[in-house]
XYZ file of C-alpha atoms in Angstrom:
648
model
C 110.636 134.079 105.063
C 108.506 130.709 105.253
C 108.841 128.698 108.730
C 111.035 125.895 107.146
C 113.429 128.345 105.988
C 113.699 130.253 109.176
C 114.690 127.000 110.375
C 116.941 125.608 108.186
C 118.857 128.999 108.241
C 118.549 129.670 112.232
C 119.718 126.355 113.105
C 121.729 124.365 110.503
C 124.024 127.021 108.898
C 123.528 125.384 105.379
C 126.989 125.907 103.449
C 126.622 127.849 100.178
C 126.392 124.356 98.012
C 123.610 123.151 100.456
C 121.780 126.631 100.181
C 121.151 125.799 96.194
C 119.549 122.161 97.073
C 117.548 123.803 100.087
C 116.018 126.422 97.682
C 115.637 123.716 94.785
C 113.482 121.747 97.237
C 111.647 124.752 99.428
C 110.924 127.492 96.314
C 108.120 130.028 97.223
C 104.592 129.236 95.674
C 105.072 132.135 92.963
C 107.546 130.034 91.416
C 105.022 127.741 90.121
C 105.795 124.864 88.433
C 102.780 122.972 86.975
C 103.337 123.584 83.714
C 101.437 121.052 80.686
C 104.890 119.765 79.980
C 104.759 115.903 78.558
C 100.840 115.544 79.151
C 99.766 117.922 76.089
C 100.837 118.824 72.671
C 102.915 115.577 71.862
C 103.775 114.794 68.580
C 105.999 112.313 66.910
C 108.831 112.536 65.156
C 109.951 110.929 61.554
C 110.381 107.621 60.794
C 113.524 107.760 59.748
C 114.858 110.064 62.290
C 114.057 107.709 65.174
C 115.937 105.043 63.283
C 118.557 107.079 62.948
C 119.122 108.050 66.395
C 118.619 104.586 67.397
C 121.891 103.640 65.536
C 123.444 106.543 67.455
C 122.317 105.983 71.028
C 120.876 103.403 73.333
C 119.051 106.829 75.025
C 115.280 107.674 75.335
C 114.058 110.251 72.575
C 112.360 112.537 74.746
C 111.419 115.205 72.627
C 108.669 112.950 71.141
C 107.222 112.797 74.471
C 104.990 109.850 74.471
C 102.994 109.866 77.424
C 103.196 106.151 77.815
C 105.363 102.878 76.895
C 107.934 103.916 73.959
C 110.863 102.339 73.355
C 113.480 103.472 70.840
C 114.620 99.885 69.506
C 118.186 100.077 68.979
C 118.636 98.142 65.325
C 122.497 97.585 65.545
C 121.699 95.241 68.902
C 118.961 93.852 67.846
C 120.497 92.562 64.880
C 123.437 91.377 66.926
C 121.475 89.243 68.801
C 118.765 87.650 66.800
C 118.223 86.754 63.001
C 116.797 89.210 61.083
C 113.804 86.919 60.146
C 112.368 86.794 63.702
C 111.270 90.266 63.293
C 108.451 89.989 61.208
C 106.843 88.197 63.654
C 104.606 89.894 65.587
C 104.017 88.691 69.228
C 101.306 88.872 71.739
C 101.721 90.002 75.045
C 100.255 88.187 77.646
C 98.308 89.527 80.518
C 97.334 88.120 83.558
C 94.361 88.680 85.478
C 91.992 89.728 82.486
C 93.875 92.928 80.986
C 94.239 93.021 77.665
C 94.780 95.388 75.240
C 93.528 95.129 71.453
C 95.740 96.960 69.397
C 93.806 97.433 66.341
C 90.693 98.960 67.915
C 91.341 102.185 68.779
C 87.941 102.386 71.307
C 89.334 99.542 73.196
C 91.565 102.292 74.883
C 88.616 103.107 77.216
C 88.429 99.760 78.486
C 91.498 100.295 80.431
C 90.207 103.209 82.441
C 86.676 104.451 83.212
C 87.342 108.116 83.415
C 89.184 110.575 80.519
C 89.986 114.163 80.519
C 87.198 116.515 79.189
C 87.349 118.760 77.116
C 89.008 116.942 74.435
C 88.003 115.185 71.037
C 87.317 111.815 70.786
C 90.050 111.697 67.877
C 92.355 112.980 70.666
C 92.340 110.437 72.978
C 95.217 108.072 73.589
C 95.825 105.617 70.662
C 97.291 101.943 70.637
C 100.051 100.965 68.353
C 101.786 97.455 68.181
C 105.079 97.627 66.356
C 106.170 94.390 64.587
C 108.706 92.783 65.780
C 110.072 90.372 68.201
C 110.363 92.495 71.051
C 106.362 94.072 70.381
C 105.283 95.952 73.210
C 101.764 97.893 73.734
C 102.430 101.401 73.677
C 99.632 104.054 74.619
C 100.830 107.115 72.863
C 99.361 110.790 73.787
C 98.426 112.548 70.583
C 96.753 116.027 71.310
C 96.330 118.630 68.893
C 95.390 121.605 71.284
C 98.193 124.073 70.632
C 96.640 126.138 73.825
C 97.603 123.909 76.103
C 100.942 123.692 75.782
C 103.190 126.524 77.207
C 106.710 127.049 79.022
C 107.170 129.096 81.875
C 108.632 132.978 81.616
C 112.059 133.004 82.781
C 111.958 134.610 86.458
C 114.688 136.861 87.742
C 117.160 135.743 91.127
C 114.917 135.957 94.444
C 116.104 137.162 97.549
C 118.532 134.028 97.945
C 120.298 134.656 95.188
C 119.208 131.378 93.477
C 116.557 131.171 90.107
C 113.664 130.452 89.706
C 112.467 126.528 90.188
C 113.211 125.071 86.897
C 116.572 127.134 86.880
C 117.110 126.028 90.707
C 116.089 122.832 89.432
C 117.353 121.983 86.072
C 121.007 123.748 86.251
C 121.882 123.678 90.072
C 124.100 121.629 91.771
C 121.326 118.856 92.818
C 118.045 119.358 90.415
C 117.662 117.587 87.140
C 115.536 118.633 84.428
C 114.287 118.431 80.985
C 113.711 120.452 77.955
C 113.760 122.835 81.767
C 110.746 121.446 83.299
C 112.276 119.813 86.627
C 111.930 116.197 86.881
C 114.250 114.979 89.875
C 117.051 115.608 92.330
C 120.388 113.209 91.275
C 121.784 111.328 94.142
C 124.446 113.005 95.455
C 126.896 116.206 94.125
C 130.282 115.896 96.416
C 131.991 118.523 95.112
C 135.151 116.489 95.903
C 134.383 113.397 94.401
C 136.118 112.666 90.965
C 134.084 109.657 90.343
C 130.320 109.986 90.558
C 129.507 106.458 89.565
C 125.522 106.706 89.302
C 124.958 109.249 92.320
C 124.307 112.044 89.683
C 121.803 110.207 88.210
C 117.698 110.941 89.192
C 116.519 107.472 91.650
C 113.292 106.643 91.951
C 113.904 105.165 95.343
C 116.233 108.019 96.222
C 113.713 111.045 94.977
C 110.447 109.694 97.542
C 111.828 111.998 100.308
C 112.288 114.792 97.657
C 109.117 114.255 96.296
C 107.503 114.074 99.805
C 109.280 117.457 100.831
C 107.705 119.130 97.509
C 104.304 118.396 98.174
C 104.424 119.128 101.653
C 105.295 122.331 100.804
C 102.747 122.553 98.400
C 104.750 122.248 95.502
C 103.603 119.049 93.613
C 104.376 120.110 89.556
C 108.024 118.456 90.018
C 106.421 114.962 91.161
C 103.655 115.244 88.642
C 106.745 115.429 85.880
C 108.897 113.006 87.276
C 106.081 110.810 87.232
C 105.105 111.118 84.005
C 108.633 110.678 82.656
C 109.525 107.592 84.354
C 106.381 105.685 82.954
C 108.007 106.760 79.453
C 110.708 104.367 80.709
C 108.688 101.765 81.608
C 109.768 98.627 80.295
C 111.776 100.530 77.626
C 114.375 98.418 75.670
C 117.145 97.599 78.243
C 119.206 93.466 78.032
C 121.853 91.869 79.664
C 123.196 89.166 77.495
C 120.253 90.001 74.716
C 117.543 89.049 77.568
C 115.103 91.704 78.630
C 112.997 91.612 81.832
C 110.009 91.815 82.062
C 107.110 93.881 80.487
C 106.361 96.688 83.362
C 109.584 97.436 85.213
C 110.292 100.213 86.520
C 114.297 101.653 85.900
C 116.338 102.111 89.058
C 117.678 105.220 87.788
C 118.196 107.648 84.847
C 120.138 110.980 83.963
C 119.542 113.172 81.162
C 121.644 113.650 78.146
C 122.421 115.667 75.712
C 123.004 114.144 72.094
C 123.062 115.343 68.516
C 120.563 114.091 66.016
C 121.297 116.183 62.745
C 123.909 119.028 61.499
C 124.389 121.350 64.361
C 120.981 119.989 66.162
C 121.206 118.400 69.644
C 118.377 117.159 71.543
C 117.663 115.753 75.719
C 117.193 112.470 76.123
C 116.254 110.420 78.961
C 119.360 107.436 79.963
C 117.442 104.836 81.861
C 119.285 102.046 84.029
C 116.951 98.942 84.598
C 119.973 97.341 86.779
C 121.907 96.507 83.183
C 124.796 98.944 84.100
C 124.433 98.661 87.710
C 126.936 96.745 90.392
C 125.551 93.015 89.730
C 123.187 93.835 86.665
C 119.893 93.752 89.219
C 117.366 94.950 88.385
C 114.931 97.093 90.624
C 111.924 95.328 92.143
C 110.887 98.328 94.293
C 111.034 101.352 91.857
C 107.508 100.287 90.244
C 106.445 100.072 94.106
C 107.798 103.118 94.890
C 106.369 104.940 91.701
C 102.397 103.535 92.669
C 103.070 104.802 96.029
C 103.839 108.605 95.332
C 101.212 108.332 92.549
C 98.936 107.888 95.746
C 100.681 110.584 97.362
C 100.421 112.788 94.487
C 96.671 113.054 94.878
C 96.107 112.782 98.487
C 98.192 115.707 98.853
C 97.542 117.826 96.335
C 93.460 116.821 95.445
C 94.479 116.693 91.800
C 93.124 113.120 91.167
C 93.240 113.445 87.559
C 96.599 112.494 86.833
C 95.669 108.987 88.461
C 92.645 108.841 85.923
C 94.839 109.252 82.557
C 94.712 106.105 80.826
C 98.312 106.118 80.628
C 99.259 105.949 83.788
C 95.742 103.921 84.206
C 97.797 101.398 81.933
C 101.151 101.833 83.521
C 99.971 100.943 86.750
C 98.270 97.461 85.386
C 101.544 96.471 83.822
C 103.294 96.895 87.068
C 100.390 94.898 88.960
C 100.598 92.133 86.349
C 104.191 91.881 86.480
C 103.731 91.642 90.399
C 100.930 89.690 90.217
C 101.818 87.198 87.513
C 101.488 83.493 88.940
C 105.099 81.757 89.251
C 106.174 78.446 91.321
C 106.385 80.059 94.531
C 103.603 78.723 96.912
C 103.614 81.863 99.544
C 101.726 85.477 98.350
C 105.130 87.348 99.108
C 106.873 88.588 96.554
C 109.882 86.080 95.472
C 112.836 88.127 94.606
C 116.639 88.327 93.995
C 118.883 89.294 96.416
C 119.872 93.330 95.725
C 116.786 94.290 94.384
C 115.776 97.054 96.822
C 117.671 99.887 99.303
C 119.979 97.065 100.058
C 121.219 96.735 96.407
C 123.912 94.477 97.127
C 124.512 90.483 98.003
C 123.167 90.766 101.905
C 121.313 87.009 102.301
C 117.956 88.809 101.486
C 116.659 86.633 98.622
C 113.954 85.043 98.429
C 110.872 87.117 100.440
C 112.665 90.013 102.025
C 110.233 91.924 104.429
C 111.566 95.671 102.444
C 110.198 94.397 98.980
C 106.761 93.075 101.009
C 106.107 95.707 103.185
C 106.425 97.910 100.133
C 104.632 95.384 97.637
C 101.943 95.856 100.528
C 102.052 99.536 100.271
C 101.650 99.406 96.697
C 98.855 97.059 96.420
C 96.747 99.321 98.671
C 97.572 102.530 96.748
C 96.514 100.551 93.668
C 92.778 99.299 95.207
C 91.996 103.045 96.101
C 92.998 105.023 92.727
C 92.296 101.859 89.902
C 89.415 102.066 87.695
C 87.136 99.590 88.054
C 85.496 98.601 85.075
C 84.875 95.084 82.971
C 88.766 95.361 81.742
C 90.143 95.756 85.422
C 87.408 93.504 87.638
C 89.512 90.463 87.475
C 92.979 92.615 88.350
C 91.235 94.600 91.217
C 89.620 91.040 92.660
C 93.530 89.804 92.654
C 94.464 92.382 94.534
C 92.195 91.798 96.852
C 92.964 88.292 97.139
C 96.323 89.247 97.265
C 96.189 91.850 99.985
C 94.495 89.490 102.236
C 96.447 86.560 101.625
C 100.003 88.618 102.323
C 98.587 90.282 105.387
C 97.652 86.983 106.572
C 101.337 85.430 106.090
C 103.431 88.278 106.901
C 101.345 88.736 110.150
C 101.373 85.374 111.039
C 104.486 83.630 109.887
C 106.826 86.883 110.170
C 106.002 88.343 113.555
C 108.782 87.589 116.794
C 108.427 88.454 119.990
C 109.306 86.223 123.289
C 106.146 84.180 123.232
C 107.086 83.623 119.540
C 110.304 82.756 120.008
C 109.618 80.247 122.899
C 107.440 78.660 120.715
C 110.105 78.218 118.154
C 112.717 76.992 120.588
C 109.961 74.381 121.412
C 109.318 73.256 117.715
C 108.627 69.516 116.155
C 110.687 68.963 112.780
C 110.077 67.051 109.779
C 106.234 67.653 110.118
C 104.072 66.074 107.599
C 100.358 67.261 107.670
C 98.130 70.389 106.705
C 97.516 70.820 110.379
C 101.698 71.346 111.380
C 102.445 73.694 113.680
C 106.153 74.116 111.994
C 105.027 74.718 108.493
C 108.379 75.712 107.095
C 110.134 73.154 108.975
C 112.346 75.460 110.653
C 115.111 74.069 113.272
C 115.115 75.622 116.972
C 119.035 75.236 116.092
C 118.522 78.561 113.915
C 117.976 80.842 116.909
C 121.075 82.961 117.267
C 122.512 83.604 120.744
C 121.950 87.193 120.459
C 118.129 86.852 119.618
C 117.661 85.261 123.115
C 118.558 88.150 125.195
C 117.414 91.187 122.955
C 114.046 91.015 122.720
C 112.071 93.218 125.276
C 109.323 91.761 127.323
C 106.884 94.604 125.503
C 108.017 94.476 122.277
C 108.642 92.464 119.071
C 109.070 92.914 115.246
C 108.607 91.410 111.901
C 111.798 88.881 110.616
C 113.860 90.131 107.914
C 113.041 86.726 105.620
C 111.501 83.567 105.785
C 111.665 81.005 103.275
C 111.474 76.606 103.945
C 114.268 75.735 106.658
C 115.156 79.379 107.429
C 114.288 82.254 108.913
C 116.259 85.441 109.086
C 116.225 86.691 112.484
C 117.819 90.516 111.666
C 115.656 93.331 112.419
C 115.581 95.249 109.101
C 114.353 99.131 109.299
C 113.125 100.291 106.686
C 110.678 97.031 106.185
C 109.293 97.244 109.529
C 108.849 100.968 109.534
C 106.488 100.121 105.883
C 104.756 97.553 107.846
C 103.598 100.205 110.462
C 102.793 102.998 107.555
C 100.768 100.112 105.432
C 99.101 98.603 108.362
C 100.546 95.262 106.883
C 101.313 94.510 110.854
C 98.363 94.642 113.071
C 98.106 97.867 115.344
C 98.744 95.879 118.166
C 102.312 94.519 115.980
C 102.666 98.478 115.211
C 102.921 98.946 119.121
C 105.331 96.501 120.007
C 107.572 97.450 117.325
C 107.660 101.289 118.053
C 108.330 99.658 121.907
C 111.255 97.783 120.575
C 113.249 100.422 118.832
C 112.488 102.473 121.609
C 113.486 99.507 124.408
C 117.044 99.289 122.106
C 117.211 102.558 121.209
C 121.531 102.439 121.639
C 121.365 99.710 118.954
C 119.312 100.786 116.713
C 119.110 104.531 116.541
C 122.595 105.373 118.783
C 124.393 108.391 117.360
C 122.707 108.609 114.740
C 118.778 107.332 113.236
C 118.542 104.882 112.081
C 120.266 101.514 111.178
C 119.050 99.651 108.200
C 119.760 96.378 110.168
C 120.382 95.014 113.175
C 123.071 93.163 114.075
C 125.716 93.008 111.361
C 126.844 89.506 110.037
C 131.190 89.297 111.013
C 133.292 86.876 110.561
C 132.669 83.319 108.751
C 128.950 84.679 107.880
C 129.865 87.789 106.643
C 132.143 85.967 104.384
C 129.770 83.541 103.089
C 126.779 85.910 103.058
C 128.011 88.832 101.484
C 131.074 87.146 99.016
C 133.571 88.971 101.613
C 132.518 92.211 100.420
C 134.740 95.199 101.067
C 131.904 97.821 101.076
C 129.806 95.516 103.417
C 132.014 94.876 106.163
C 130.295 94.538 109.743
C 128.603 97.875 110.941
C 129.047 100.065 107.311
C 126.897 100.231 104.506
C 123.927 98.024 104.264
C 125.395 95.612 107.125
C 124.794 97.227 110.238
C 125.158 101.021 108.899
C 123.002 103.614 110.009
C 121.071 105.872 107.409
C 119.593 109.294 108.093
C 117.269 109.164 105.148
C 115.211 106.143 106.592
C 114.185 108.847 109.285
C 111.466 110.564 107.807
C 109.757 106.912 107.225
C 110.107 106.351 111.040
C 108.785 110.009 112.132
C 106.073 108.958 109.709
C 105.009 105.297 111.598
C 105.699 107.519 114.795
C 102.956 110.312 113.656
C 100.244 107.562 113.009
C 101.245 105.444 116.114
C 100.728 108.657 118.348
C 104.605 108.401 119.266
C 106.121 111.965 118.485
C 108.473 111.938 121.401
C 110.270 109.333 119.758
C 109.822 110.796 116.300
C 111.494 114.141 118.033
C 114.077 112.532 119.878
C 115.771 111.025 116.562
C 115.276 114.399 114.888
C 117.111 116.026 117.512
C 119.885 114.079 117.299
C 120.327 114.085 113.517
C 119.876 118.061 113.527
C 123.434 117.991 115.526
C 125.412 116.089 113.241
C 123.989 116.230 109.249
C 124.782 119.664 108.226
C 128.459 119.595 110.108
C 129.104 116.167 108.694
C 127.578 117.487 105.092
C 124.866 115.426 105.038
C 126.648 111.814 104.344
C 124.618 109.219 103.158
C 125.499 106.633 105.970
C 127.572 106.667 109.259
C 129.507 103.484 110.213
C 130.136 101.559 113.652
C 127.157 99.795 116.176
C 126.219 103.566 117.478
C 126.415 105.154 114.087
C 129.568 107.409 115.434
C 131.419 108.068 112.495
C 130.848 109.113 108.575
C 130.682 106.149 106.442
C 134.212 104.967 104.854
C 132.817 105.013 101.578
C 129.867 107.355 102.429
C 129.055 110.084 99.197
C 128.738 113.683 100.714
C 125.970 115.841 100.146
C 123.408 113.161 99.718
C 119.847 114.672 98.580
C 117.924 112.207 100.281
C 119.576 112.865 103.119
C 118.691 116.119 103.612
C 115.318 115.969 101.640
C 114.436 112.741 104.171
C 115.812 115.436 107.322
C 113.317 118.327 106.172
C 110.477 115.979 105.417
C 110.782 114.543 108.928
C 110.502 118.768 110.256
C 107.316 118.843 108.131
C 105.505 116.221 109.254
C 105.696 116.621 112.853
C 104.980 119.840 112.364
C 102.101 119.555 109.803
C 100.555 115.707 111.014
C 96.942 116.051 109.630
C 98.735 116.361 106.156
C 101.150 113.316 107.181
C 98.417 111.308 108.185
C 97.409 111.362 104.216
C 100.609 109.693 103.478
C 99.803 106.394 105.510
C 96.940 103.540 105.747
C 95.034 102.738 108.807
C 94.027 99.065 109.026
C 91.259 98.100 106.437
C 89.077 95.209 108.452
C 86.604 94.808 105.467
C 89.977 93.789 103.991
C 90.530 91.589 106.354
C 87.024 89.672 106.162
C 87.869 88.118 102.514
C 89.155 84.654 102.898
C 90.554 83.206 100.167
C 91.809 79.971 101.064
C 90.697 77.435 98.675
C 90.704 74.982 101.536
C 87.672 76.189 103.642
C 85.783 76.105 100.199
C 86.524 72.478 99.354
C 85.494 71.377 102.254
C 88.304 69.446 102.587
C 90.259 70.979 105.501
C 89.027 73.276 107.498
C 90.751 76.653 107.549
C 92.921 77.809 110.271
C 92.801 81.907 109.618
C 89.955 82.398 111.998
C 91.613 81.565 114.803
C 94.829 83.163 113.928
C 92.997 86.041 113.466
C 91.398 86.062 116.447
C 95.193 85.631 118.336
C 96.783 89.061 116.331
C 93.780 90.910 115.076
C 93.063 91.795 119.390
């Protein structure tokens, strides 16, 4: 028996429905699952059928398996909502940043990526189709012809555990999801006594990182390599509210597979994305494309296998993110300007506008994206916005976001209504703003990055998870990454208590947590996203903890959680300012719970293979200036010497 389950048995007593997740995640390497799946032998399917399923369902045919952009149109909406002489119109899609796509020439395809799979004919290769209409998209569609490539797995008898192999474990247990039986995800949650699901048994790209974290640490990668493959099918696929789409790129929250019959006695799986249309205030998911680049990264850091990263497929899925991120907009600062509920906090908590999760991660992203794009003449002018990008963000976050008491005294000493390039108070904030509690909570050796800042406000809360991604990206300096390890650890009580960690500190009561959250029932001070305290965000902070040289801390949060998790089965939140008791509304059995528990074990027990997972600071980076003031001539810039103040 493997280390990690010597431990989970010796010390946590799984229950029998907990045993079936722990052997879906931590399968021996003879159950191998790498099979070709979606990446070979794709073919498509009639004409007519597709139209005829689309009448049927709003689901994603997945038997066709595009490798790429698809999207079933659903006819019966589409005629609903537009006149039927729009759509023999064909569109173009813009692009920002110099990627384009020609549809009619078939070589262009090569343009998006400077490496290919060998081994195949030229014929072979991905091919471009634009579909009339007046929702035309640019799908890259898979076609390959070698038979030899494709295969499916022998079915493999019960191990020792009593549970199947890993796309049985997978596919059919109580928390693995798969398709056509190739594993592709772990849903939510499975409370056995909980009559209404909602979306917890549905596969979340947010919700799976730990999972997918836990697989390849354990050497098992094949599951992420499929998930990821599947959700960039979604991408962008045909999803409205009020017969609006979003955006070209986006990532779905969530999906679930489903079962649905397409001729006499025939039935088929088919992927059920959610781009935020059928979710609790219809928003949609900034962070799932982030998260997606991320554990692409992952993928081949971990593993070695860098040719997933190379397929022009995902090659072309990861530009359409970038572009949506990237694409200019009225917003004068290089974070990322978003609604409020578009992250972990997927609810109205005051964090619209430039909430430090969605940087911090938009960070993350950006970085994972300069290391595995192809640089060629169709990406240059994408791969020189990043840059531009990287440097301007870790400029402003750095800068602009960062509190500690010098920082604050400065603020309490602040000039309003300053008119000038050279004002100290560029966002005109009021020294009125500082709360009461701010004044006295703040160690002497320690500080953190503010949950928002936007003209006239800043949002004092110390949010987790964002601060946490700040130390993993090296989006805070290492002397920032310090002082905010020093903090949590200086306020331990509030901030990690009973149980790790809270996902913000304090909670909003009273008059502002009625006008902030709408008086929301599930939000009330100290539960849920205001002031609650989630296990899963521990693995991200034994992660900053492993590259900070801080395992102590790192061990003294696992500890704690190793008490409580598998006798309070594994809640997804605890409620109260220590974190003492199980979440009112808290789902039982929450995968990302345990997967974030056992990923934690792993990594401060394996940290050279952790340390692939994060970025150490990137000072040639950090040497590209950008500021279109310093070249006019006109002002001089300022970012030396603000470099020269954080950057020690």
């Amino acid at each position: 028996m493997n280390a990690m389950n010597f431990i989970i048995n010796s010390t946590m007593k799984l229950p029998s429905t907990l045993l079936n997740l722990r052997n879906a995640l931590f399968l021996g390497s003879r159950h191998r699952f790498n099979p070709p799946c979606c990446e070979d032998k794709l073919f498509y399917k009639s004409k007519a059928s597709l139209l005829n399923f689309s009448k049927n369902s709003q689901f994603h045919a997945y038997p066709s398996r595009f490798v790429g952009f698809q999207r079933v149109i659903n006819n019966a909406q589409k005629f609903n909502c537009l006149p039927s002489s729009l759509f023999a119109r064909p569109r173009a899609v813009p692009m920002p940043y110099g990627f384009s796509v020609q549809a009619v020439i078939a070589s262009k395809v090569r343009d998006l990526s400077t490496s290919v799979e060998t081994g195949r004919n030229d014929k072979n290769f991905e091919r471009i189709h634009v579909q009339n209409g007046i929702n035309v998209k640019t799908l890259v569609e898979r076609i390959d012809t070698d038979k030899n490539l494709v295969g499916r797995e022998n079915p493999l008898t019960e191990d020792g555990n009593n549970v199947k192999n890993i796309g049985e474990g997978l596919g059919k247990g109580k928390n693995g999801v798969s398709i056509d039986r190739f594993p592709v995800g772990t849903v939510a949650a499975n409370d056995p006594g909980d009559k209404q699901p909602l979306n917890y048994d549905q596969v979340f790209i947010r919700d799976f990182v730990p999972s997918a974290l836990a697989f390849l640490l354990k050497g098992e990668g094949g599951i992420l390599k499929n998930f990821l493959l599947h959700t960039l099918q979604l991408q962008s696929w045909e999803k409205t509210v009020d017969c609006y789409s979003p955006g070209q790129g986006l990532m779905p929250a969530s999906f679930k597979v489903r079962t649905v019959p397409i001729d006499d006695n025939k039935f088929e799986e088919v992927l059920d994305p959610d781009f935020g249309e059928s979710a609790i205030g219809r928003v949609a998911p900034v962070d799932s494309g982030l998260w997606w680049i991320i554990l692409l990264r992952a993928y081949g850091r971990i593993t070695g296998d860098y040719s997933l990263q190379e397929r022009v497929d995902v090659q072309t899925g990861m530009k359409l993110i970038l572009n949506l991120c990237l694409a200019d907009g009225f917003d004068m600062f290089p974070s990322l300007l978003v609604t409020d509920g578009s992250c972990m906090i997927d609810r109205r908590m005051g964090i619209h506008g430039h909430p430090l999760e969605i940087q911090a991660l938009f960070y993350a992203a950006l970085r994972s994206s300069r290391e595995i794009l192809s640089v060629n003449e169709g990406s240059k002018n994408l791969v020189r916005a990043i840059n531009n990008r990287l440097n301007a963000l870790s400029f402003h976050i750095r800068e602009y976001y960062w509190v500690d008491m010098k920082k604050i005294n400065e603020i309490y000493r602040y000039k309003t209504e300053e008119y000038s390039m050279d004002a100290t108070n560029k966002f005109n904030i009021y020294p009125e703003q500082i709360p009461s509690w701010l004044m006295d909570w703040v160690p002497e050796e320690g500080g953190y990055l503010i949950g928002n800042l936007q003209p006239a406000h800043m949002d004092f809360r110390f949010f987790t998870l964002g601060n946490l991604w700040s130390i993993v990206s090296s989006l805070s300096t290492p002397k920032q990454n310090e002082a905010i390890l020093n903090l949590i650890e200086n306020k331990w009580d509030d901030i990690v208590g009973h149980m790790p960690l809270k996902i913000c500190y304090p909670a909003v009561e009273n008059e502002e947590w009625r006008i902030i959250t709408g008086s929301d029932p599930k939000n009330t001070p100290w539960s849920y996203h205001n002031g609650g305290s989630w296990p899963t965000l521990l693995w991200q902070f034994t992660l900053a903890c492993v590259k900070m040289g801080r395992l102590e801390l790192a061990q003294k949060a696992i500890a704690l959680a190793e008490k409580r998790l598998s006798r309070d089965h594994w809640p997804e939140y605890y409620d109260t300012r220590s974190g003492k008791f199980i979440g009112k509304q808290s789902r039982l059995y929450q995968t990302w719970t345990i997967a974030g528990f056992l990923t934690s074990k792993m990594m401060v027990e394996n940290r050279e293979m952790a340390s692939l997972l994060f970025w150490e600071e990137d000072y040639e980076l950090l040497e590209i200036c950008v500021c279109a003031l310093s070249k006019s001539g006109w002002v001089k810039c300022s970012r030396g010497a603000a470099k020269s103040q954080i950057l020690v």
